Coordinates of C-alpha atoms and ligand atoms in Angstrom, one line a residue:
X1 CA -8.1 9.0 -13.2
X2 CA -4.8 7.5 -12.3
X3 CA -3.8 7.8 -8.7
X4 CA -1.2 7.0 -6.1
X5 CA -2.3 6.4 -2.5
X6 CA 0.6 7.4 -0.4
X7 CA 1.4 7.3 3.3
X8 CA 3.0 5.3 6.2
X9 CA 2.3 1.6 6.8
X10 CA -1.1 1.3 8.5
X11 CA -2.4 4.6 7.3
X12 CA -5.3 2.9 5.4
X13 CA -4.1 2.9 1.8
X14 CA -5.3 -0.7 1.2
X15 CA -8.7 0.0 2.7
X16 CA -9.3 3.2 0.8
X17 CA -8.1 1.6 -2.4
X18 CA -10.6 -1.2 -2.1
X19 CA -13.4 1.3 -1.6
X20 CA -12.3 3.3 -4.7
X21 CA -12.0 0.2 -6.8
X22 CA -15.6 -0.7 -5.7
X23 CA -16.9 2.7 -6.9
X24 CA -14.8 3.4 -9.9
X25 CA -13.6 0.9 -12.5
X26 CA -9.9 1.1 -11.5
X27 CA -7.1 -1.5 -11.2
X28 CA -5.7 -1.7 -7.6
X29 CA -2.0 -2.2 -7.9
X30 CA -0.6 -3.0 -4.4
X31 CA 3.1 -4.0 -4.5
X32 CA 2.8 -5.5 -1.0
X33 CA -0.1 -7.8 -2.2
X34 CA 1.8 -8.7 -5.3
X35 CA 4.8 -9.8 -3.2
X36 CA 2.5 -11.7 -0.7
X37 CA 0.9 -13.6 -3.6
X38 CA 4.4 -14.4 -5.0
X39 CA 5.4 -15.8 -1.6
X40 CA 2.2 -17.8 -1.3
X41 CA 2.8 -19.2 -4.8
X42 CA 6.5 -19.9 -4.0
X43 CA 7.7 -18.1 -7.1
X44 CA 11.3 -16.8 -7.7
X45 CA 10.0 -13.3 -7.1
X46 CA 8.5 -14.4 -3.8
X47 CA 11.8 -16.1 -2.7
X48 CA 13.7 -12.9 -3.5
X49 CA 11.3 -10.7 -1.6
X50 CA 10.5 -12.7 1.5
X51 CA 13.5 -12.1 3.8
X52 CA 13.3 -8.3 3.2
X53 CA 9.5 -8.3 4.0
X54 CA 9.8 -10.4 7.1
X55 CA 12.4 -8.1 8.5
X56 CA 10.3 -5.0 7.7
X57 CA 12.8 -3.8 5.1
X58 CA 12.2 -2.5 1.6
X59 CA 12.6 -4.9 -1.2
X60 CA 15.5 -3.6 -3.5
X61 CA 14.4 -1.1 -6.1
X62 CA 15.3 -3.1 -9.2
X63 CA 13.1 -6.0 -8.0
X64 CA 10.1 -3.8 -7.3
X65 CA 10.4 -1.8 -10.4
X66 CA 10.7 -4.9 -12.6
X67 CA 7.5 -6.3 -11.1
X68 CA 5.6 -3.0 -11.6
X69 CA 6.8 -2.7 -15.2
X70 CA 5.2 -6.1 -15.9
X71 CA 1.9 -5.0 -14.4
X72 CA 1.9 -1.8 -16.6
X73 CA 2.6 -3.9 -19.7
X74 CA -0.7 -5.7 -19.1
X75 CA -2.8 -2.7 -18.0
X76 CA -4.6 -2.3 -21.3
X77 CA -5.6 1.3 -20.8
X78 CA -7.4 0.7 -17.4
X79 CA -7.1 3.4 -14.8
X80 CA -5.0 2.5 -11.8
X81 CA -4.5 3.1 -8.1
X82 CA -1.0 2.5 -6.9
X83 CA -0.8 1.4 -3.3
X84 CA 2.6 1.0 -1.7
X85 CA 4.6 2.2 -4.7
X86 CA 6.7 4.2 -5.2
X87 CA 8.4 3.9 -1.8
X88 CA 11.7 5.5 -2.8
X89 CA 12.7 8.5 -4.9
X90 CA 14.4 6.1 -7.4
X91 CA 11.1 4.2 -7.7
X92 CA 9.2 7.5 -8.3
X93 CA 11.7 8.4 -11.1
X94 CA 11.4 4.9 -12.6
X95 CA 7.6 5.3 -12.6
X96 CA 7.8 8.6 -14.4
X97 CA 9.9 7.0 -17.1
X98 CA 7.6 4.0 -17.3
X99 CA 4.4 6.1 -17.6
X100 CA 6.1 8.1 -20.3
X101 CA 6.9 5.0 -22.2
X102 CA 3.4 3.6 -22.1
X103 CA 1.8 7.0 -22.7
X104 CA -0.2 7.3 -19.5
X105 CA -0.2 10.2 -17.1
X106 CA -0.5 10.3 -13.3
X107 CA -3.3 12.6 -12.1
X108 CA -2.8 12.8 -8.4
X109 CA -1.0 11.6 -5.3
X110 CA -3.2 11.4 -2.3
X111 CA -1.3 11.1 0.9
X112 CA -3.2 9.9 4.0
X113 CA -2.1 11.3 7.3
X114 CA -2.4 9.6 10.7
X115 CA -0.5 10.3 14.0
X116 CA 2.3 7.9 14.7
X117 CA 0.8 6.3 17.9
X118 CA -2.4 5.5 16.0
X119 CA -0.4 3.9 13.2
X120 CA 1.3 1.6 15.8
X121 CA -2.0 0.5 17.3
X122 CA -3.6 0.0 13.9
X123 CA -0.7 -2.2 12.8
X124 CA -0.3 -4.2 16.0
X125 CA -4.0 -4.9 16.1
X126 CA -4.4 -5.7 12.4
X127 CA -5.3 -9.3 11.4
X128 CA -5.7 -10.6 7.9
X129 CA -7.4 -13.5 6.2
X130 CA -5.0 -16.1 4.8
X131 CA -7.5 -16.9 2.1
X132 CA -9.1 -13.7 0.7
X133 CA -6.9 -11.1 2.3
X134 CA -9.8 -9.4 4.1
X135 CA -8.5 -7.1 6.8
X136 CA -9.7 -7.0 10.5
X137 CA -8.6 -5.3 13.7
X138 CA -8.7 -7.0 17.1
X139 CA -10.6 -4.0 18.7
X140 CA -12.3 -1.9 16.0
X141 CA -13.3 -4.7 13.6
X142 CA -12.9 -8.3 14.9
X143 CA -14.2 -11.2 12.9
X144 CA -17.5 -12.5 14.2
X145 CA -15.8 -15.8 15.2
X146 CA -12.3 -15.4 16.5
X147 CA -9.7 -16.4 14.0
X148 CA -12.2 -17.1 11.2
X149 CA -12.8 -14.9 8.2
X150 CA -16.4 -13.6 8.0
X151 CA -16.2 -13.6 4.2
X152 CA -14.6 -16.9 3.2
X153 CA -14.2 -19.0 6.4
X154 CA -10.4 -19.2 6.1
X155 CA -8.0 -18.5 9.1
X156 CA -7.4 -15.0 10.2
X157 CA -3.8 -14.4 11.3
X158 CA -1.3 -11.7 12.1
X159 CA 1.1 -10.7 9.3
X160 CA 4.7 -11.6 10.2
X161 CA 5.6 -7.9 9.6
X162 CA 2.8 -6.6 11.8
X163 CA 4.6 -7.9 14.9
X164 CA 5.7 -5.1 17.2
X165 CA 9.5 -5.4 16.6
X166 CA 9.1 -5.4 12.8
X167 CA 6.7 -2.4 12.8
X168 CA 9.4 -0.2 14.3
X169 CA 11.7 -1.0 11.4
X170 CA 8.9 -0.4 8.8
X171 CA 8.1 3.0 10.3
X172 CA 11.8 3.9 10.3
X173 CA 12.1 2.9 6.7
X174 CA 9.1 5.0 5.9
X175 CA 10.7 8.0 7.5
X176 CA 14.1 7.6 5.9
X177 CA 13.3 6.3 2.4
X178 CA 9.6 6.9 1.6
X179 CA 8.8 10.3 3.1
X180 CA 11.2 12.1 0.7
X181 CA 9.0 10.9 -2.2
X182 CA 6.5 13.5 -1.0
X183 CA 8.8 16.3 -2.2
X184 CA 9.2 14.6 -5.6
X185 CA 5.4 14.8 -6.2
X186 CA 5.1 18.2 -4.6
X187 CA 7.6 19.5 -7.2
X188 CA 5.4 18.0 -9.9
X189 CA 2.3 19.8 -8.3
X190 CA 0.5 16.5 -7.9
X191 CA 0.7 16.0 -4.1
X192 CA -2.3 16.4 -1.8
X193 CA -2.8 15.5 1.8
X194 CA -6.0 14.0 3.4
X195 CA -6.7 13.4 7.1
X196 CA -6.7 9.7 7.6
X197 CA -8.1 9.6 11.1
X198 CA -11.7 8.6 11.9
X199 CA -13.9 5.9 10.5
X200 CA -13.2 4.2 7.1
X201 CA -16.3 6.0 5.7
X202 CA -15.2 9.4 7.0
X203 CA -11.8 9.0 5.4
X204 CA -13.4 7.8 2.2
X205 CA -15.7 10.9 2.1
X206 CA -12.6 13.1 2.4
X207 CA -10.8 11.2 -0.4
X208 CA -13.8 11.5 -2.7
X209 CA -14.1 15.2 -1.9
X210 CA -10.4 15.6 -2.8
X211 CA -10.9 13.8 -6.1
X212 CA -13.8 16.1 -6.9
Ligands
AMP1 P1 2.7 -3.3 2.3 O1 1.7 -4.4 2.2 O2 2.5 -2.2 1.3 O3 2.8 -2.7 3.7 O4 4.1 -3.9 1.9 C1 4.6 -5.0 2.7 C2 6.1 -5.1 2.4 O5 6.4 -5.4 1.1 C3 6.9 -3.9 2.8 O6 7.3 -3.8 4.1 C4 8.2 -4.1 1.9 O7 9.0 -5.1 2.5 C5 7.6 -4.8 0.6 N1 7.2 -3.7 -0.3 C6 6.0 -3.4 -0.8 N2 6.0 -2.4 -1.7 C7 7.3 -2.1 -1.8 C8 8.0 -1.1 -2.5 N3 7.4 -0.2 -3.3 N4 9.4 -1.0 -2.4 C9 10.0 -1.8 -1.6 N5 9.4 -2.8 -0.8 C10 8.1 -2.9 -0.9

């Protein structure tokens, strides 16, 4: 099963991908995580991406597509979940060509849906571990000891792009550039929508039901 998890920033794509990967032997491909790793490792790719990310803007298509092409070259037949890609229609078109080239087909696009005001409170309250990337929320899932990761003991911080002024830009970019991707997959008959509200487990149950 090859999937795309689609939806606005803060909708729960990363959380649901992690649960799916735990259950099924799939490769989680998060373009946001790939960029954050590149920044952490101070690579050329990271240097190119950082200013766009910090401002809440999309990294240019050719950079993202090049990075994803590399991942697919090393996939070795493993099933995948794409999280945060494609984010523009040009990226969706490039993905179709890429999948054709490597002889893999996409099964489904699952779009998670959450009202806008909830997205904002999820994003502003989100905190992440600098070390292992574990995700917390100041109200619904705080770490046991403030600022310290329960899993690895590293510092828990707010992502630069989860600050309120940047969130506004990210949500605008979603509306303008990413939402149109929905139509692209609707036309291919691969698009389904899942209610992303409620607990992580409730959403996961809906996702699993959708996957059959
Ligand atoms: P995410 O972790 O998915 O919210 O992504 C964090 C940031 O990485 C985004 O706000 C963009 O700046 C950048 N990014 C991640 N994926 C893409 C993509 N497919 N296209 C353009 N920029 C991306």
